[in-house]
Amino acid sequence: MVAVEEQKFDNMLMHIAQQHNGIEPLFDTFFGFLRRKTDFYTGAQKAMAETLVMTSFKKHLNVALKEKAAREESDMFEKPVPKVEPATIEEITTEGAKASAPPPVPKPQKEDLSKPVDETKLEEGEESEKGKLEPNPGNGANYPNYSFTQTLEELEVRVPFDVNFKVKSKDCKVDIKDKSLSVGLKGQDPVVKGELYGKILTDEALWHLEDNAIVLSLEKFNKVEWWGTIIKGDQEISTKKVQPENSKLGDLDGETRSMVEKMMFDQRQKAAGLPTSDDQKKADTMKKFMEQHPEMDFSKCKWG
């Protein structure tokens, strides 16, 4: 019996395998991941890379051969012939047919749709936010046909299917390009289709099925930008109302992190009616200048 620990990644790996046409492309994706995201080929153990691969291969080859031998040995024993009941003819009523049919897969429940921002609470200079949506808890939006959440670096898009059968990977048609996206079921019009709000890294794009919905994981090309929506033309969220704290600042490089932290600070200051970091910098510069020039009269100066 296969250990539970060995099976814990089976669902995720099966989703990845179903997106490849054969074992060779699957291996290519895996070893490409090691090349792009690790120092497996160039690090301290680079001389052992091939040995490590072959050791793991031989380990599971031996296990597979033993399992096959055990199955063949088990098949050699005569299995008891099942008792055959005499055939009977039984009338099935309409009610009986309904009762014996498999229950339909429940249709996915639609999330509460995103609502427009409260225009009465917009501050001066935020006129451009009129008509936009309030971000959902994941800094994204819930539309009738899909929903999304985001961090500064990544996006998760959920596309549910309102059908009365269990959707399988073979039923799906997903086309992911760096600037466009199409998601739907084969033989039907796409549920989501169009030009993306921004550019993505297609090599990092993944999708899987979850509760009759396709869930896509996308990585942004520009990792210091909040997306207003997924598909251009869809109603955008107010990116001024996102919560940057939801992003993993620790994963960003120093320069990017400083930029994001400054943006977070300025958003909090603006929301509280306080000066932003740029405003404070200007005020500090002017204060220092005034202290250095006490002979000058600044009483009639207008500060912008």
XYZ file of C-alpha atoms in Angstrom:
304
model
C 0.000 0.000 0.000
C 1.409 3.373 -0.996
C 2.246 5.568 1.985
C -0.079 8.504 2.632
C 2.930 10.829 2.723
C 3.807 9.792 -0.849
C 0.293 10.614 -2.069
C -0.092 14.098 -0.603
C 0.919 15.882 -3.835
C -0.985 13.542 -6.189
C -3.846 15.961 -6.946
C -1.533 18.872 -7.724
C 0.808 16.712 -9.826
C -2.136 15.166 -11.691
C -3.403 18.646 -12.619
C 0.056 19.507 -13.981
C 0.378 16.185 -15.838
C -3.024 16.645 -17.507
C -1.765 19.848 -19.106
C 1.056 18.030 -20.925
C 0.835 15.819 -24.002
C 3.008 12.990 -22.784
C 5.735 12.207 -20.293
C 8.555 13.967 -22.176
C 6.977 17.468 -22.023
C 6.214 16.844 -18.330
C 9.872 16.019 -17.615
C 10.940 19.066 -19.630
C 8.714 21.319 -17.501
C 10.039 19.836 -14.248
C 13.722 20.058 -15.159
C 13.132 23.525 -16.620
C 11.708 24.552 -13.253
C 14.875 23.292 -11.532
C 16.977 25.301 -13.992
C 15.024 28.544 -13.642
C 14.182 28.509 -9.954
C 17.032 26.593 -8.254
C 20.789 26.054 -8.445
C 20.328 22.308 -9.019
C 22.582 22.357 -12.113
C 25.082 24.999 -11.009
C 25.200 24.849 -7.201
C 27.447 22.998 -4.792
C 25.937 19.637 -5.798
C 26.085 20.208 -9.568
C 28.456 17.251 -9.996
C 25.879 15.023 -8.292
C 22.828 16.270 -10.232
C 22.686 13.343 -12.649
C 23.502 10.849 -9.880
C 20.625 12.182 -7.756
C 18.194 11.833 -10.665
C 19.299 8.283 -11.460
C 19.211 7.250 -7.786
C 15.584 8.359 -7.495
C 14.739 6.714 -10.838
C 16.257 3.353 -9.818
C 14.565 3.481 -6.419
C 11.076 3.788 -7.925
C 11.919 1.369 -10.753
C 12.688 -1.331 -8.190
C 9.486 -0.571 -6.274
C 7.428 -0.699 -9.492
C 8.921 -4.074 -10.487
C 8.211 -5.552 -7.046
C 4.618 -4.266 -7.122
C 4.119 -5.749 -10.608
C 5.506 -9.134 -9.486
C 3.212 -9.135 -6.456
C 0.165 -8.450 -8.645
C 1.087 -11.221 -11.077
C 1.566 -13.683 -8.223
C -1.805 -12.734 -6.792
C -3.489 -13.276 -10.182
C -2.172 -16.847 -10.305
C -4.526 -17.934 -7.545
C -7.928 -19.005 -8.754
C -10.543 -16.473 -7.921
C -13.968 -17.692 -6.731
C -16.642 -17.633 -9.405
C -19.298 -15.141 -8.387
C -22.764 -16.532 -7.870
C -25.037 -15.648 -10.785
C -28.556 -14.749 -9.823
C -31.298 -15.757 -12.283
C -32.306 -12.949 -14.580
C -35.599 -11.270 -13.865
C -37.633 -8.657 -15.654
C -38.854 -5.817 -13.549
C -40.962 -2.873 -14.628
C -39.326 0.450 -13.807
C -41.683 3.340 -13.195
C -40.840 6.953 -13.920
C -40.353 7.539 -10.214
C -38.027 4.540 -9.971
C -35.950 5.719 -12.909
C -35.482 9.112 -11.309
C -34.486 7.529 -8.027
C -31.859 5.279 -9.656
C -30.258 8.021 -11.765
C -27.079 9.625 -10.354
C -27.777 12.965 -8.684
C -26.758 15.989 -10.768
C -23.644 17.861 -9.711
C -24.800 20.984 -7.876
C -24.300 24.216 -9.766
C -21.589 26.463 -8.308
C -22.873 29.165 -6.015
C -22.141 32.636 -7.359
C -20.172 34.879 -5.029
C -21.560 38.217 -3.998
C -20.800 40.514 -6.910
C -18.501 43.457 -6.319
C -20.269 46.744 -5.671
C -19.383 50.229 -6.951
C -17.385 52.510 -4.685
C -19.369 54.899 -2.513
C -18.941 58.134 -4.452
C -20.007 60.177 -1.415
C -16.818 59.057 0.356
C -14.411 59.945 -2.438
C -11.855 62.573 -1.531
C -10.721 65.560 -3.531
C -8.695 64.421 -6.522
C -10.344 60.986 -6.638
C -12.912 61.837 -9.317
C -11.313 59.213 -11.572
C -12.498 56.482 -9.167
C -16.169 57.158 -9.903
C -17.857 54.147 -11.491
C -15.178 51.729 -10.291
C -15.705 48.763 -7.964
C -14.767 48.219 -4.349
C -11.996 45.579 -4.180
C -12.951 42.216 -2.684
C -10.993 40.921 0.369
C -8.330 39.599 -2.001
C -7.766 42.981 -3.714
C -9.659 41.797 -6.789
C -13.275 41.640 -7.944
C -16.229 39.246 -8.249
C -17.930 39.361 -11.660
C -20.911 37.308 -12.906
C -18.631 35.055 -14.996
C -15.397 35.016 -12.972
C -13.594 36.394 -9.931
C -9.994 37.237 -9.171
C -7.646 38.096 -6.333
C -4.140 39.479 -6.477
C -0.892 40.431 -4.778
C 1.631 42.760 -6.368
C 3.275 39.763 -8.032
C 0.547 37.210 -8.703
C -3.070 36.730 -9.755
C -5.576 33.969 -9.068
C -8.546 33.791 -11.439
C -11.550 31.522 -10.755
C -13.906 30.705 -13.657
C -16.958 28.638 -12.545
C -19.086 26.611 -14.968
C -22.854 26.614 -14.528
C -23.431 23.055 -15.816
C -25.221 19.953 -14.468
C -22.258 17.572 -14.843
C -18.875 17.198 -13.207
C -16.321 19.050 -15.319
C -13.089 17.203 -16.136
C -9.829 18.499 -17.560
C -10.605 16.939 -20.949
C -13.752 19.111 -21.130
C -11.816 22.353 -20.751
C -10.283 24.667 -23.308
C -7.750 27.117 -21.855
C -5.556 29.404 -23.955
C -3.064 31.510 -21.978
C -0.880 34.056 -23.772
C 1.246 36.858 -22.340
C -1.360 39.499 -23.245
C -4.608 37.545 -23.730
C -6.702 34.844 -22.092
C -9.489 32.479 -23.161
C -11.198 30.036 -20.784
C -14.207 27.828 -21.439
C -15.528 24.364 -22.236
C -14.950 22.573 -25.528
C -17.797 23.067 -27.978
C -19.060 26.179 -26.163
C -18.303 29.898 -26.299
C -15.520 30.940 -23.883
C -16.701 32.126 -20.475
C -13.746 34.517 -20.242
C -11.995 35.880 -23.329
C -10.098 39.024 -24.206
C -6.991 41.151 -23.828
C -5.369 41.031 -20.404
C -5.128 44.161 -18.266
C -1.350 43.705 -18.197
C 1.355 41.331 -19.337
C 1.984 37.953 -17.640
C 4.781 35.361 -17.647
C 3.305 32.435 -19.580
C 6.020 30.015 -18.419
C 4.757 30.407 -14.840
C 1.035 30.065 -15.684
C -0.857 27.079 -14.241
C -4.495 26.005 -14.026
C -6.456 23.251 -12.318
C -10.066 22.234 -11.651
C -11.693 22.860 -8.301
C -15.427 22.420 -7.577
C -16.467 22.697 -11.258
C -14.353 25.814 -11.720
C -11.059 26.438 -13.488
C -8.574 28.145 -11.176
C -5.668 29.906 -12.883
C -2.453 31.014 -11.193
C -0.763 33.797 -13.157
C 2.432 35.735 -12.492
C 2.587 39.405 -13.444
C 5.365 40.742 -15.669
C 5.299 44.066 -13.795
C 5.506 43.190 -10.104
C 4.862 46.680 -8.720
C 1.448 47.239 -10.300
C -2.092 46.589 -9.084
C -4.427 45.354 -11.811
C -7.805 47.036 -12.175
C -9.346 43.892 -13.686
C -8.310 40.795 -15.621
C -9.846 41.456 -19.032
C -9.641 44.944 -20.517
C -13.116 46.400 -20.874
C -14.469 44.774 -17.696
C -15.426 47.161 -14.921
C -12.280 47.990 -12.960
C -11.731 48.090 -9.220
C -10.472 51.191 -7.446
C -6.792 50.337 -7.039
C -6.514 53.207 -4.553
C -8.584 51.118 -2.143
C -6.535 47.912 -2.245
C -4.810 46.684 0.911
C -1.072 46.359 0.110
C -0.502 44.598 3.438
C -1.976 41.480 1.822
C 1.127 41.205 -0.348
C 4.250 39.340 0.779
C 6.698 42.197 1.131
C 9.381 39.842 2.379
C 9.500 38.185 -1.047
C 10.413 41.443 -2.823
C 13.923 42.732 -3.457
C 15.136 45.725 -1.451
C 14.432 48.421 -4.039
C 10.960 47.109 -4.877
C 10.095 46.650 -1.204
C 11.071 50.260 -0.422
C 8.887 51.470 -3.283
C 5.900 49.402 -2.107
C 6.308 50.446 1.535
C 6.380 54.095 0.423
C 3.173 53.531 -1.569
C 1.539 51.866 1.437
C 2.538 54.739 3.722
C 1.256 57.373 1.278
C -2.079 55.553 0.921
C -2.544 55.422 4.704
C -1.577 59.075 5.083
C -3.920 60.166 2.319
C -6.789 58.129 3.760
C -6.219 59.833 7.127
C -6.022 63.305 5.553
C -2.323 63.617 6.424
C 0.621 64.678 4.225
C 2.268 62.026 2.054
C 6.000 61.282 2.152
C 6.569 63.660 -0.780
C 4.591 66.391 1.009
C 6.624 65.868 4.163
C 9.880 65.967 2.225
C 8.920 69.294 0.631
C 7.880 70.726 4.012
C 11.139 69.597 5.656
C 13.184 71.110 2.832
C 11.345 74.424 3.124
C 11.671 74.458 6.925
C 15.411 73.899 6.674
C 15.710 76.679 4.085
C 13.781 79.086 6.322
C 16.039 78.268 9.286
C 19.113 78.977 7.174
C 17.713 82.333 6.022
C 16.153 84.098 9.055
C 16.632 87.457 7.349
C 13.980 86.592 4.753
C 10.255 87.213 5.252
C 8.142 84.159 4.404
C 4.876 85.417 5.909
C 3.313 86.155 2.535
C 4.339 82.904 0.894
C 1.608 80.510 -0.206
C 2.422 76.839 0.331
C 0.911 74.445 -2.237
